[in-house]
PDB file of C-alpha atoms in Angstrom:
ATOM      1  CA  UNK A   1       0.000   0.000   0.000  1.00 87.00           C
ATOM      2  CA  UNK A   2       1.301   3.434  -0.917  1.00 82.00           C
ATOM      3  CA  UNK A   3       0.205   6.456   1.026  1.00 87.00           C
ATOM      4  CA  UNK A   4       0.631   9.877  -0.579  1.00 86.00           C
ATOM      5  CA  UNK A   5      -0.703  13.215   0.464  1.00 93.00           C
ATOM      6  CA  UNK A   6      -2.051  15.668  -2.099  1.00 94.00           C
ATOM      7  CA  UNK A   7       1.205  17.653  -2.226  1.00 94.00           C
ATOM      8  CA  UNK A   8       3.226  14.517  -3.055  1.00 93.00           C
ATOM      9  CA  UNK A   9       0.740  13.583  -5.765  1.00 93.00           C
ATOM     10  CA  UNK A  10       0.838  17.081  -7.246  1.00 95.00           C
ATOM     11  CA  UNK A  11       4.662  17.082  -7.230  1.00 94.00           C
ATOM     12  CA  UNK A  12       4.809  13.649  -8.883  1.00 94.00           C
ATOM     13  CA  UNK A  13       2.310  14.657 -11.563  1.00 95.00           C
ATOM     14  CA  UNK A  14       4.163  17.920 -12.250  1.00 96.00           C
ATOM     15  CA  UNK A  15       7.462  16.049 -12.679  1.00 96.00           C
ATOM     16  CA  UNK A  16       5.803  13.476 -14.961  1.00 96.00           C
ATOM     17  CA  UNK A  17       4.149  16.228 -16.992  1.00 95.00           C
ATOM     18  CA  UNK A  18       7.465  18.042 -17.512  1.00 94.00           C
ATOM     19  CA  UNK A  19       9.086  14.794 -18.686  1.00 94.00           C
ATOM     20  CA  UNK A  20       6.261  14.281 -21.171  1.00 93.00           C
ATOM     21  CA  UNK A  21       6.566  17.828 -22.501  1.00 91.00           C
ATOM     22  CA  UNK A  22      10.309  17.366 -23.067  1.00 88.00           C
ATOM     23  CA  UNK A  23       9.835  13.952 -24.680  1.00 88.00           C
ATOM     24  CA  UNK A  24       7.164  15.224 -27.089  1.00 86.00           C
ATOM     25  CA  UNK A  25       8.826  18.525 -27.963  1.00 83.00           C
ATOM     26  CA  UNK A  26       9.266  19.031 -31.704  1.00 83.00           C
ATOM     27  CA  UNK A  27      12.676  17.944 -32.856  1.00 82.00           C
ATOM     28  CA  UNK A  28      14.792  20.264 -34.970  1.00 86.00           C
ATOM     29  CA  UNK A  29      14.584  19.174 -38.597  1.00 87.00           C
ATOM     30  CA  UNK A  30      17.794  18.277 -40.320  1.00 90.00           C
ATOM     31  CA  UNK A  31      18.238  18.025 -44.049  1.00 93.00           C
ATOM     32  CA  UNK A  32      20.815  16.075 -45.969  1.00 92.00           C
ATOM     33  CA  UNK A  33      22.738  17.586 -48.842  1.00 92.00           C
ATOM     34  CA  UNK A  34      22.223  16.747 -52.503  1.00 90.00           C
ATOM     35  CA  UNK A  35      25.527  14.875 -52.473  1.00 92.00           C
ATOM     36  CA  UNK A  36      24.452  12.774 -49.472  1.00 94.00           C
ATOM     37  CA  UNK A  37      21.095  12.085 -51.118  1.00 93.00           C
ATOM     38  CA  UNK A  38      22.698  10.976 -54.363  1.00 92.00           C
ATOM     39  CA  UNK A  39      25.022   8.643 -52.463  1.00 94.00           C
ATOM     40  CA  UNK A  40      22.160   7.236 -50.383  1.00 94.00           C
ATOM     41  CA  UNK A  41      20.041   6.579 -53.506  1.00 93.00           C
ATOM     42  CA  UNK A  42      22.955   5.328 -55.586  1.00 93.00           C
ATOM     43  CA  UNK A  43      22.513   7.936 -58.329  1.00 92.00           C
ATOM     44  CA  UNK A  44      24.552  10.825 -59.675  1.00 90.00           C
ATOM     45  CA  UNK A  45      23.979  14.442 -58.748  1.00 89.00           C
ATOM     46  CA  UNK A  46      22.720  15.173 -62.243  1.00 88.00           C
ATOM     47  CA  UNK A  47      19.909  12.638 -61.728  1.00 88.00           C
ATOM     48  CA  UNK A  48      18.485  14.578 -58.787  1.00 84.00           C
ATOM     49  CA  UNK A  49      15.988  17.358 -59.374  1.00 76.00           C
ATOM     50  CA  UNK A  50      17.028  20.740 -58.167  1.00 61.00           C
TER      51      UNK A  50
END
């Protein structure tokens, strides 16, 4: 049996909520270069649309 008072429950929920906000924050988008794309797809740079 776990006994918590309202302040403990509020503190636990606040900490959990902050963790969730950080975990679900939008990630910064990163883009690969045309050269990296061509290498990844196994094509030449001239094949890619610009």
